[in-house]
Amino acid sequence: MSSNLENAQAQMRKGVLEFCILSILSRNEVYPSDIIAEMKASRLIVVEGTLYPLLTRLKNAGLLQYRWEESKSGPPRKYYSLTVEGREFLHALQLTWNELVEAVNLTTKSETQS
Amino acid sequence: MSSNLENAQAQMRKGVLEFCILSILSRNEVYPSDIIAEMKASRLIVVEGTLYPLLTRLKNAGLLQYRWEESKSGPPRKYYSLTVEGREFLHALQLTWNELVEAVNLTTKSETQS
DNA sequence: AACACTACTTTGCAATACATAGTACTAAAT
DNA sequence: ATTTAGTACTATGTATTGCAAAGTAGTGTT
C-alpha cells in the first residue's frame, strides 16, 4: 500500500503523461525505449506497462503512426511519429497546459481578498 | 462519448485537483460550495460528486478536519480546514508541482541536441 | 402541509496507470 | 545446433478515482 503523498504526486504526473509523450514524438521519430529514457531524464517516470498501451491508444485514435525498423541488437522496433492530426492535438494540449499552470498559480498563490 | 482532446484535458486537471483544494483550504476555512465557486473562478471545474467524496477521503486520511456551522438559508454546513499534517502534505505537493512544471517545460520545450 | 432551495451522501460506471506474466525475435555461448 | 541472455512488444487483471445520477435531509416560504 502506497502513501497518500505518493498517490497524489503520481496523480499529478499522470495528468501530463500524454502531453509529454506527444511532445517528445513531435521532435524525434523514436521507439518506446527512447521515450522511457527521455522521460526518466526529466524525472517523469514511465514504465513499459503504461507506455505500450498508451501508444497503441494514441495510434488507434489517429494521432500517431509507426513504421517497423530492424535492430542489430534484438527484435524489430516500432518507430513512432505524429500524424497531422496528432500535431494539432499536441498544439491544443500545449494551450491547455499553459492555462492550467496559470489557473493553479491563481489558486495556490492568491491571497484572500474581499 | 467525449473526444480524445477533452479526455486528455480533463486528465491534466484531475492531476492538480487535490493540490488546489488543499491550497484553497490553507487560506480560508470554507465549506464545499465555496470551493466549487473558487475553482470555477480559476477555470478549474469541480462538481459535487467529485468534491464531497474527495473531502471525506482527505478527512479520513487525517489531512482535513471540519466543524458544523448553522446556516440561515438551509441545512448546516461542514466548514473544512487543514490539520497540521495537512499543511505538511500541502507543502510537499507544492514542491512536487514546482518540479513537475520544470520537468514538463524541459520535455516540451527542449530542442533535439546530439 | 406542500414546495423550493441548499447541503450532504451514496451508488454505479468508465477511464487509465501499473504490476505482472507472456510471446517472439536476435545474437552469443557452449 | 541448441541453449541462454537480452531486447521489444503484447495481454491480462487490479486499484484508483472523477463523475453522473439518484437519494436523504434540513430550513424557510407560500
PDB file of C-alpha atoms (C1' of nucleotides) in Angstrom:
ATOM      1  CA  MET A   1       0.000   0.000   0.000  1.00  0.00           C
ATOM      2  CA  SER A   2       1.454   3.340  -1.040  1.00  0.00           C
ATOM      3  CA  SER A   3       1.158   6.569   0.889  1.00  0.00           C
ATOM      4  CA  ASN A   4      -1.289   9.364   0.255  1.00  0.00           C
ATOM      5  CA  LEU A   5       1.529  11.598  -0.799  1.00  0.00           C
ATOM      6  CA  GLU A   6       2.910   9.214  -3.359  1.00  0.00           C
ATOM      7  CA  ASN A   7      -0.587   8.770  -4.707  1.00  0.00           C
ATOM      8  CA  ALA A   8      -1.180  12.475  -5.070  1.00  0.00           C
ATOM      9  CA  GLN A   9       2.188  13.017  -6.673  1.00  0.00           C
ATOM     10  CA  ALA A  10       1.543  10.190  -9.106  1.00  0.00           C
ATOM     11  CA  GLN A  11      -1.808  11.743  -9.974  1.00  0.00           C
ATOM     12  CA  MET A  12      -0.081  14.962 -10.953  1.00  0.00           C
ATOM     13  CA  ARG A  13       2.348  13.177 -13.201  1.00  0.00           C
ATOM     14  CA  LYS A  14      -0.366  11.109 -14.829  1.00  0.00           C
ATOM     15  CA  GLY A  15      -2.084  14.250 -15.983  1.00  0.00           C
ATOM     16  CA  VAL A  16       0.793  15.335 -18.167  1.00  0.00           C
ATOM     17  CA  LEU A  17       1.878  11.937 -19.392  1.00  0.00           C
ATOM     18  CA  GLU A  18       0.123  12.002 -22.733  1.00  0.00           C
ATOM     19  CA  PHE A  19       1.172  15.587 -23.316  1.00  0.00           C
ATOM     20  CA  CYS A  20       4.848  14.850 -22.675  1.00  0.00           C
ATOM     21  CA  ILE A  21       4.884  11.769 -24.842  1.00  0.00           C
ATOM     22  CA  LEU A  22       3.363  13.634 -27.749  1.00  0.00           C
ATOM     23  CA  SER A  23       5.867  16.430 -27.239  1.00  0.00           C
ATOM     24  CA  ILE A  24       8.790  14.058 -27.369  1.00  0.00           C
ATOM     25  CA  LEU A  25       7.395  12.497 -30.534  1.00  0.00           C
ATOM     26  CA  SER A  26       6.980  15.898 -32.105  1.00  0.00           C
ATOM     27  CA  ARG A  27      10.743  16.385 -32.034  1.00  0.00           C
ATOM     28  CA  ASN A  28      12.061  12.945 -32.947  1.00  0.00           C
ATOM     29  CA  GLU A  29      10.836   9.773 -34.509  1.00  0.00           C
ATOM     30  CA  VAL A  30      11.595   7.385 -31.678  1.00  0.00           C
ATOM     31  CA  TYR A  31      10.723   3.965 -30.349  1.00  0.00           C
ATOM     32  CA  PRO A  32       9.271   3.272 -26.904  1.00  0.00           C
ATOM     33  CA  SER A  33      12.534   2.716 -25.039  1.00  0.00           C
ATOM     34  CA  ASP A  34      13.752   6.112 -26.199  1.00  0.00           C
ATOM     35  CA  ILE A  35      10.668   7.714 -24.734  1.00  0.00           C
ATOM     36  CA  ILE A  36      11.146   5.972 -21.404  1.00  0.00           C
ATOM     37  CA  ALA A  37      14.751   7.150 -21.301  1.00  0.00           C
ATOM     38  CA  GLU A  38      13.884  10.736 -22.149  1.00  0.00           C
ATOM     39  CA  MET A  39      11.137  10.958 -19.603  1.00  0.00           C
ATOM     40  CA  LYS A  40      13.299   9.435 -16.933  1.00  0.00           C
ATOM     41  CA  ALA A  41      15.919  12.062 -17.682  1.00  0.00           C
ATOM     42  CA  SER A  42      13.268  14.694 -16.959  1.00  0.00           C
ATOM     43  CA  ARG A  43      12.271  12.929 -13.758  1.00  0.00           C
ATOM     44  CA  LEU A  44       8.966  11.795 -15.226  1.00  0.00           C
ATOM     45  CA  ILE A  45       8.869   8.065 -14.791  1.00  0.00           C
ATOM     46  CA  VAL A  46       7.005   5.870 -17.223  1.00  0.00           C
ATOM     47  CA  VAL A  47       7.108   2.121 -17.371  1.00  0.00           C
ATOM     48  CA  GLU A  48       6.515  -0.296 -20.219  1.00  0.00           C
ATOM     49  CA  GLY A  49       3.151  -1.444 -18.950  1.00  0.00           C
ATOM     50  CA  THR A  50       1.938   2.125 -19.179  1.00  0.00           C
ATOM     51  CA  LEU A  51       3.640   3.287 -22.322  1.00  0.00           C
ATOM     52  CA  TYR A  52       2.882   0.499 -24.780  1.00  0.00           C
ATOM     53  CA  PRO A  53      -0.878   0.501 -24.296  1.00  0.00           C
ATOM     54  CA  LEU A  54      -0.876   4.290 -24.358  1.00  0.00           C
ATOM     55  CA  LEU A  55       0.947   4.401 -27.686  1.00  0.00           C
ATOM     56  CA  THR A  56      -1.496   1.884 -29.104  1.00  0.00           C
ATOM     57  CA  ARG A  57      -4.389   4.005 -27.912  1.00  0.00           C
ATOM     58  CA  LEU A  58      -2.954   7.151 -29.476  1.00  0.00           C
ATOM     59  CA  LYS A  59      -2.248   5.307 -32.693  1.00  0.00           C
ATOM     60  CA  ASN A  60      -5.794   3.958 -32.855  1.00  0.00           C
ATOM     61  CA  ALA A  61      -7.048   7.490 -32.306  1.00  0.00           C
ATOM     62  CA  GLY A  62      -5.162   8.578 -35.412  1.00  0.00           C
ATOM     63  CA  LEU A  63      -2.683  10.768 -33.551  1.00  0.00           C
ATOM     64  CA  LEU A  64       0.349   8.566 -34.102  1.00  0.00           C
ATOM     65  CA  GLN A  65       1.765   6.372 -36.821  1.00  0.00           C
ATOM     66  CA  TYR A  66       4.679   3.972 -36.824  1.00  0.00           C
ATOM     67  CA  ARG A  67       6.991   2.064 -39.099  1.00  0.00           C
ATOM     68  CA  TRP A  68       8.952  -1.074 -38.305  1.00  0.00           C
ATOM     69  CA  GLU A  69      12.706  -0.860 -38.291  1.00  0.00           C
ATOM     70  CA  GLU A  70      15.216  -3.649 -37.916  1.00  0.00           C
ATOM     71  CA  SER A  71      17.559  -3.595 -34.962  1.00  0.00           C
ATOM     72  CA  LYS A  72      21.052  -5.014 -34.633  1.00  0.00           C
ATOM     73  CA  SER A  73      20.502  -5.984 -31.037  1.00  0.00           C
ATOM     74  CA  GLY A  74      17.140  -7.693 -30.937  1.00  0.00           C
ATOM     75  CA  PRO A  75      13.710  -7.793 -32.488  1.00  0.00           C
ATOM     76  CA  PRO A  76      12.476  -5.035 -34.796  1.00  0.00           C
ATOM     77  CA  ARG A  77      11.265  -1.789 -33.289  1.00  0.00           C
ATOM     78  CA  LYS A  78       8.225   0.365 -33.835  1.00  0.00           C
ATOM     79  CA  TYR A  79       9.349   3.881 -34.592  1.00  0.00           C
ATOM     80  CA  TYR A  80       6.541   6.288 -33.821  1.00  0.00           C
ATOM     81  CA  SER A  81       5.829   9.749 -35.158  1.00  0.00           C
ATOM     82  CA  LEU A  82       2.965  12.226 -35.037  1.00  0.00           C
ATOM     83  CA  THR A  83       0.319  12.413 -37.726  1.00  0.00           C
ATOM     84  CA  VAL A  84      -1.001  15.768 -38.871  1.00  0.00           C
ATOM     85  CA  GLU A  85      -3.929  15.280 -36.549  1.00  0.00           C
ATOM     86  CA  GLY A  86      -1.500  14.467 -33.779  1.00  0.00           C
ATOM     87  CA  ARG A  87       0.262  17.773 -34.234  1.00  0.00           C
ATOM     88  CA  GLU A  88      -2.985  19.680 -33.948  1.00  0.00           C
ATOM     89  CA  PHE A  89      -3.843  17.679 -30.869  1.00  0.00           C
ATOM     90  CA  LEU A  90      -0.497  18.453 -29.299  1.00  0.00           C
ATOM     91  CA  HIS A  91      -0.938  22.113 -30.008  1.00  0.00           C
ATOM     92  CA  ALA A  92      -4.282  22.107 -28.218  1.00  0.00           C
ATOM     93  CA  LEU A  93      -2.748  20.328 -25.250  1.00  0.00           C
ATOM     94  CA  GLN A  94       0.026  22.885 -25.081  1.00  0.00           C
ATOM     95  CA  LEU A  95      -2.576  25.621 -24.750  1.00  0.00           C
ATOM     96  CA  THR A  96      -4.386  23.653 -22.066  1.00  0.00           C
ATOM     97  CA  TRP A  97      -1.170  23.165 -20.165  1.00  0.00           C
ATOM     98  CA  ASN A  98      -0.367  26.870 -20.232  1.00  0.00           C
ATOM     99  CA  GLU A  99      -3.834  27.700 -18.987  1.00  0.00           C
ATOM    100  CA  LEU A 100      -3.585  25.081 -16.277  1.00  0.00           C
ATOM    101  CA  VAL A 101      -0.317  26.434 -14.952  1.00  0.00           C
ATOM    102  CA  GLU A 102      -1.887  29.860 -14.771  1.00  0.00           C
ATOM    103  CA  ALA A 103      -5.013  28.550 -13.062  1.00  0.00           C
ATOM    104  CA  VAL A 104      -3.018  26.610 -10.485  1.00  0.00           C
ATOM    105  CA  ASN A 105      -0.888  29.629  -9.753  1.00  0.00           C
ATOM    106  CA  LEU A 106      -4.041  31.658  -9.229  1.00  0.00           C
ATOM    107  CA  THR A 107      -5.488  29.065  -6.909  1.00  0.00           C
ATOM    108  CA  THR A 108      -2.389  28.316  -4.911  1.00  0.00           C
ATOM    109  CA  LYS A 109      -0.750  31.673  -4.682  1.00  0.00           C
ATOM    110  CA  SER A 110      -3.550  34.249  -4.493  1.00  0.00           C
ATOM    111  CA  GLU A 111      -4.251  35.801  -1.116  1.00  0.00           C
ATOM    112  CA  THR A 112      -7.641  36.217   0.477  1.00  0.00           C
ATOM    113  CA  GLN A 113      -9.257  39.422  -0.650  1.00  0.00           C
ATOM    114  CA  SER A 114     -12.773  40.751  -0.169  1.00  0.00           C
TER     115      SER A 114
ATOM    116  CA  MET B   1     -18.822   9.738 -25.995  1.00  0.00           C
ATOM    117  CA  SER B   2     -16.364  12.551 -25.408  1.00  0.00           C
ATOM    118  CA  SER B   3     -13.429  13.419 -27.610  1.00  0.00           C
ATOM    119  CA  ASN B   4      -9.838  12.431 -27.059  1.00  0.00           C
ATOM    120  CA  LEU B   5      -8.930  16.035 -26.524  1.00  0.00           C
ATOM    121  CA  GLU B   6     -11.487  16.604 -23.805  1.00  0.00           C
ATOM    122  CA  ASN B   7     -10.287  13.426 -22.128  1.00  0.00           C
ATOM    123  CA  ALA B   8      -6.663  14.487 -22.166  1.00  0.00           C
ATOM    124  CA  GLN B   9      -7.509  17.949 -20.916  1.00  0.00           C
ATOM    125  CA  ALA B  10      -9.589  16.501 -18.110  1.00  0.00           C
ATOM    126  CA  GLN B  11      -6.689  14.225 -17.183  1.00  0.00           C
ATOM    127  CA  MET B  12      -4.455  17.229 -16.736  1.00  0.00           C
ATOM    128  CA  ARG B  13      -6.932  18.964 -14.485  1.00  0.00           C
ATOM    129  CA  LYS B  14      -7.514  15.858 -12.399  1.00  0.00           C
ATOM    130  CA  GLY B  15      -3.872  15.736 -11.511  1.00  0.00           C
ATOM    131  CA  VAL B  16      -3.951  19.046  -9.696  1.00  0.00           C
ATOM    132  CA  LEU B  17      -7.371  18.731  -8.137  1.00  0.00           C
ATOM    133  CA  GLU B  18      -6.285  17.607  -4.700  1.00  0.00           C
ATOM    134  CA  PHE B  19      -3.480  20.105  -4.663  1.00  0.00           C
ATOM    135  CA  CYS B  20      -5.749  23.038  -5.489  1.00  0.00           C
ATOM    136  CA  ILE B  21      -8.387  22.061  -2.960  1.00  0.00           C
ATOM    137  CA  LEU B  22      -5.814  21.829  -0.204  1.00  0.00           C
ATOM    138  CA  SER B  23      -4.395  25.174  -1.255  1.00  0.00           C
ATOM    139  CA  ILE B  24      -7.778  26.849  -1.043  1.00  0.00           C
ATOM    140  CA  LEU B  25      -8.342  25.339   2.369  1.00  0.00           C
ATOM    141  CA  SER B  26      -4.958  26.564   3.531  1.00  0.00           C
ATOM    142  CA  ARG B  27      -6.127  30.145   3.121  1.00  0.00           C
ATOM    143  CA  ASN B  28      -9.698  30.025   4.370  1.00  0.00           C
ATOM    144  CA  GLU B  29     -11.909  27.778   6.387  1.00  0.00           C
ATOM    145  CA  VAL B  30     -14.624  27.120   3.829  1.00  0.00           C
ATOM    146  CA  TYR B  31     -17.436  24.743   3.010  1.00  0.00           C
ATOM    147  CA  PRO B  32     -17.706  22.724  -0.204  1.00  0.00           C
ATOM    148  CA  SER B  33     -19.769  25.206  -2.222  1.00  0.00           C
ATOM    149  CA  ASP B  34     -17.140  27.867  -1.583  1.00  0.00           C
ATOM    150  CA  ILE B  35     -14.506  25.558  -3.002  1.00  0.00           C
ATOM    151  CA  ILE B  36     -16.549  24.865  -6.106  1.00  0.00           C
ATOM    152  CA  ALA B  37     -17.034  28.587  -6.642  1.00  0.00           C
ATOM    153  CA  GLU B  38     -13.353  29.387  -6.186  1.00  0.00           C
ATOM    154  CA  MET B  39     -12.193  26.670  -8.522  1.00  0.00           C
ATOM    155  CA  LYS B  40     -14.715  27.663 -11.141  1.00  0.00           C
ATOM    156  CA  ALA B  41     -13.406  31.212 -10.938  1.00  0.00           C
ATOM    157  CA  SER B  42      -9.948  29.834 -11.758  1.00  0.00           C
ATOM    158  CA  ARG B  43     -11.369  27.784 -14.640  1.00  0.00           C
ATOM    159  CA  LEU B  44     -10.851  24.535 -12.772  1.00  0.00           C
ATOM    160  CA  ILE B  45     -14.209  22.839 -12.683  1.00  0.00           C
ATOM    161  CA  VAL B  46     -15.204  20.544  -9.855  1.00  0.00           C
ATOM    162  CA  VAL B  47     -18.629  19.110  -9.268  1.00  0.00           C
ATOM    163  CA  GLU B  48     -20.313  17.915  -6.113  1.00  0.00           C
ATOM    164  CA  GLY B  49     -19.989  14.232  -6.937  1.00  0.00           C
ATOM    165  CA  THR B  50     -16.244  14.684  -7.094  1.00  0.00           C
ATOM    166  CA  LEU B  51     -15.696  17.092  -4.270  1.00  0.00           C
ATOM    167  CA  TYR B  52     -17.684  15.574  -1.430  1.00  0.00           C
ATOM    168  CA  PRO B  53     -16.118  12.107  -1.616  1.00  0.00           C
ATOM    169  CA  LEU B  54     -12.690  13.682  -2.023  1.00  0.00           C
ATOM    170  CA  LEU B  55     -13.099  15.779   1.105  1.00  0.00           C
ATOM    171  CA  THR B  56     -14.195  12.721   3.014  1.00  0.00           C
ATOM    172  CA  ARG B  57     -11.163  10.839   1.806  1.00  0.00           C
ATOM    173  CA  LEU B  58      -8.808  13.625   2.840  1.00  0.00           C
ATOM    174  CA  LYS B  59     -10.502  13.911   6.194  1.00  0.00           C
ATOM    175  CA  ASN B  60     -10.183  10.173   6.816  1.00  0.00           C
ATOM    176  CA  ALA B  61      -6.526  10.435   5.900  1.00  0.00           C
ATOM    177  CA  GLY B  62      -6.090  12.985   8.682  1.00  0.00           C
ATOM    178  CA  LEU B  63      -5.329  15.890   6.372  1.00  0.00           C
ATOM    179  CA  LEU B  64      -8.563  17.772   6.970  1.00  0.00           C
ATOM    180  CA  GLN B  65     -10.916  18.479   9.825  1.00  0.00           C
ATOM    181  CA  TYR B  66     -14.324  20.117   9.880  1.00  0.00           C
ATOM    182  CA  ARG B  67     -16.850  21.676  12.197  1.00  0.00           C
ATOM    183  CA  TRP B  68     -20.566  22.052  11.663  1.00  0.00           C
ATOM    184  CA  GLU B  69     -21.965  25.524  11.326  1.00  0.00           C
ATOM    185  CA  GLU B  70     -25.585  26.612  11.122  1.00  0.00           C
ATOM    186  CA  SER B  71     -26.762  28.398   8.010  1.00  0.00           C
ATOM    187  CA  LYS B  72     -29.528  30.952   7.618  1.00  0.00           C
ATOM    188  CA  SER B  73     -30.522  29.612   4.261  1.00  0.00           C
ATOM    189  CA  GLY B  74     -30.596  25.856   4.594  1.00  0.00           C
ATOM    190  CA  PRO B  75     -29.117  22.888   6.385  1.00  0.00           C
ATOM    191  CA  PRO B  76     -25.917  23.170   8.423  1.00  0.00           C
ATOM    192  CA  ARG B  77     -22.610  23.232   6.610  1.00  0.00           C
ATOM    193  CA  LYS B  78     -19.328  21.434   7.105  1.00  0.00           C
ATOM    194  CA  TYR B  79     -16.573  24.007   7.344  1.00  0.00           C
ATOM    195  CA  TYR B  80     -13.278  22.384   6.486  1.00  0.00           C
ATOM    196  CA  SER B  81      -9.748  23.341   7.428  1.00  0.00           C
ATOM    197  CA  LEU B  82      -6.296  21.779   7.215  1.00  0.00           C
ATOM    198  CA  THR B  83      -4.786  19.810  10.051  1.00  0.00           C
ATOM    199  CA  VAL B  84      -1.111  20.161  10.870  1.00  0.00           C
ATOM    200  CA  GLU B  85      -0.478  17.037   8.876  1.00  0.00           C
ATOM    201  CA  GLY B  86      -2.487  18.538   6.042  1.00  0.00           C
ATOM    202  CA  ARG B  87      -0.221  21.560   5.940  1.00  0.00           C
ATOM    203  CA  GLU B  88       2.853  19.395   5.666  1.00  0.00           C
ATOM    204  CA  PHE B  89       1.159  17.399   2.944  1.00  0.00           C
ATOM    205  CA  LEU B  90       0.301  20.548   1.026  1.00  0.00           C
ATOM    206  CA  HIS B  91       3.845  21.777   1.297  1.00  0.00           C
ATOM    207  CA  ALA B  92       5.133  18.545  -0.212  1.00  0.00           C
ATOM    208  CA  LEU B  93       2.628  18.822  -3.041  1.00  0.00           C
ATOM    209  CA  GLN B  94       3.722  22.368  -3.741  1.00  0.00           C
ATOM    210  CA  LEU B  95       7.284  21.138  -4.189  1.00  0.00           C
ATOM    211  CA  THR B  96       6.088  18.357  -6.477  1.00  0.00           C
ATOM    212  CA  TRP B  97       4.112  20.819  -8.547  1.00  0.00           C
ATOM    213  CA  ASN B  98       7.105  23.113  -8.984  1.00  0.00           C
ATOM    214  CA  GLU B  99       9.247  20.198 -10.052  1.00  0.00           C
ATOM    215  CA  LEU B 100       6.581  18.983 -12.432  1.00  0.00           C
ATOM    216  CA  VAL B 101       6.271  22.339 -14.154  1.00  0.00           C
ATOM    217  CA  GLU B 102      10.010  22.353 -14.638  1.00  0.00           C
ATOM    218  CA  ALA B 103      10.054  18.789 -15.925  1.00  0.00           C
ATOM    219  CA  VAL B 104       7.254  19.441 -18.387  1.00  0.00           C
ATOM    220  CA  ASN B 105       8.969  22.542 -19.648  1.00  0.00           C
ATOM    221  CA  LEU B 106      12.116  20.502 -20.172  1.00  0.00           C
ATOM    222  CA  THR B 107      10.239  17.807 -22.022  1.00  0.00           C
ATOM    223  CA  THR B 108       8.053  20.013 -24.148  1.00  0.00           C
ATOM    224  CA  LYS B 109      10.333  22.879 -24.935  1.00  0.00           C
ATOM    225  CA  SER B 110      13.806  21.394 -25.270  1.00  0.00           C
ATOM    226  CA  GLU B 111      15.186  21.010 -28.768  1.00  0.00           C
ATOM    227  CA  THR B 112      16.849  17.966 -30.204  1.00  0.00           C
ATOM    228  CA  GLN B 113      20.549  18.009 -29.484  1.00  0.00           C
ATOM    229  CA  SER B 114      23.176  15.371 -30.074  1.00  0.00           C
TER     230      SER B 114
ATOM    231  C1'  DA C   1     -48.902  20.986   4.615  1.00  0.00           C
ATOM    232  C1'  DA C   2     -46.603  21.480   0.230  1.00  0.00           C
ATOM    233  C1'  DC C   3     -42.907  23.207  -2.209  1.00  0.00           C
ATOM    234  C1'  DA C   4     -38.332  25.144  -3.237  1.00  0.00           C
ATOM    235  C1'  DC C   5     -33.725  25.655  -2.096  1.00  0.00           C
ATOM    236  C1'  DT C   6     -29.500  24.249  -0.203  1.00  0.00           C
ATOM    237  C1'  DA C   7     -26.226  20.763   1.583  1.00  0.00           C
ATOM    238  C1'  DC C   8     -24.570  16.492   2.109  1.00  0.00           C
ATOM    239  C1'  DT C   9     -24.413  11.224   0.845  1.00  0.00           C
ATOM    240  C1'  DT C  10     -24.423   7.070  -1.854  1.00  0.00           C
ATOM    241  C1'  DT C  11     -24.113   4.061  -5.862  1.00  0.00           C
ATOM    242  C1'  DG C  12     -22.564   2.554 -10.191  1.00  0.00           C
ATOM    243  C1'  DC C  13     -19.734   3.368 -14.190  1.00  0.00           C
ATOM    244  C1'  DA C  14     -15.742   4.477 -17.089  1.00  0.00           C
ATOM    245  C1'  DA C  15     -11.044   5.691 -17.810  1.00  0.00           C
ATOM    246  C1'  DT C  16      -6.438   4.512 -17.092  1.00  0.00           C
ATOM    247  C1'  DA C  17      -1.719   3.744 -14.858  1.00  0.00           C
ATOM    248  C1'  DC C  18       0.583  -0.065 -13.282  1.00  0.00           C
ATOM    249  C1'  DA C  19       2.230  -4.753 -11.978  1.00  0.00           C
ATOM    250  C1'  DT C  20       2.812  -8.993 -13.886  1.00  0.00           C
ATOM    251  C1'  DA C  21       3.159 -12.530 -16.996  1.00  0.00           C
ATOM    252  C1'  DG C  22       3.724 -13.995 -21.606  1.00  0.00           C
ATOM    253  C1'  DT C  23       5.305 -14.148 -26.613  1.00  0.00           C
ATOM    254  C1'  DA C  24       8.804 -13.541 -30.049  1.00  0.00           C
ATOM    255  C1'  DC C  25      12.989 -12.200 -32.267  1.00  0.00           C
ATOM    256  C1'  DT C  26      18.329 -11.798 -32.305  1.00  0.00           C
ATOM    257  C1'  DA C  27      22.888 -12.855 -31.008  1.00  0.00           C
ATOM    258  C1'  DA C  28      26.303 -15.066 -28.258  1.00  0.00           C
ATOM    259  C1'  DA C  29      27.983 -19.181 -25.800  1.00  0.00           C
ATOM    260  C1'  DT C  30      28.620 -23.948 -25.320  1.00  0.00           C
TER     261       DT C  30
ATOM    262  C1'  DA D   1      22.724 -26.784 -33.491  1.00  0.00           C
ATOM    263  C1'  DT D   2      20.696 -25.984 -29.178  1.00  0.00           C
ATOM    264  C1'  DT D   3      20.565 -23.233 -25.130  1.00  0.00           C
ATOM    265  C1'  DT D   4      20.796 -18.871 -22.853  1.00  0.00           C
ATOM    266  C1'  DA D   5      20.522 -13.896 -22.346  1.00  0.00           C
ATOM    267  C1'  DG D   6      18.899  -9.633 -23.809  1.00  0.00           C
ATOM    268  C1'  DT D   7      15.581  -6.735 -26.068  1.00  0.00           C
ATOM    269  C1'  DA D   8      10.924  -5.478 -27.781  1.00  0.00           C
ATOM    270  C1'  DC D   9       6.301  -5.860 -27.970  1.00  0.00           C
ATOM    271  C1'  DT D  10       1.571  -7.749 -26.126  1.00  0.00           C
ATOM    272  C1'  DA D  11      -2.041  -9.080 -22.997  1.00  0.00           C
ATOM    273  C1'  DT D  12      -4.472  -9.507 -18.518  1.00  0.00           C
ATOM    274  C1'  DG D  13      -6.071  -8.241 -14.089  1.00  0.00           C
ATOM    275  C1'  DT D  14      -6.406  -4.754 -10.424  1.00  0.00           C
ATOM    276  C1'  DA D  15      -6.861  -0.414  -7.973  1.00  0.00           C
ATOM    277  C1'  DT D  16      -7.675   4.373  -8.040  1.00  0.00           C
ATOM    278  C1'  DT D  17     -10.624   7.945  -8.825  1.00  0.00           C
ATOM    279  C1'  DG D  18     -13.529  11.561 -11.210  1.00  0.00           C
ATOM    280  C1'  DC D  19     -18.158  11.902 -12.375  1.00  0.00           C
ATOM    281  C1'  DA D  20     -23.182  11.335 -13.365  1.00  0.00           C
ATOM    282  C1'  DA D  21     -27.270  10.490 -11.182  1.00  0.00           C
ATOM    283  C1'  DA D  22     -30.302   9.495  -7.652  1.00  0.00           C
ATOM    284  C1'  DG D  23     -31.305   9.892  -2.841  1.00  0.00           C
ATOM    285  C1'  DT D  24     -31.698  11.946   2.009  1.00  0.00           C
ATOM    286  C1'  DA D  25     -32.409  15.736   4.974  1.00  0.00           C
ATOM    287  C1'  DG D  26     -32.649  20.403   6.995  1.00  0.00           C
ATOM    288  C1'  DT D  27     -34.657  25.276   6.512  1.00  0.00           C
ATOM    289  C1'  DG D  28     -37.751  28.748   5.074  1.00  0.00           C
ATOM    290  C1'  DT D  29     -41.704  30.411   2.196  1.00  0.00           C
ATOM    291  C1'  DT D  30     -46.307  30.146   0.498  1.00  0.00           C
TER     292       DT D  30
END
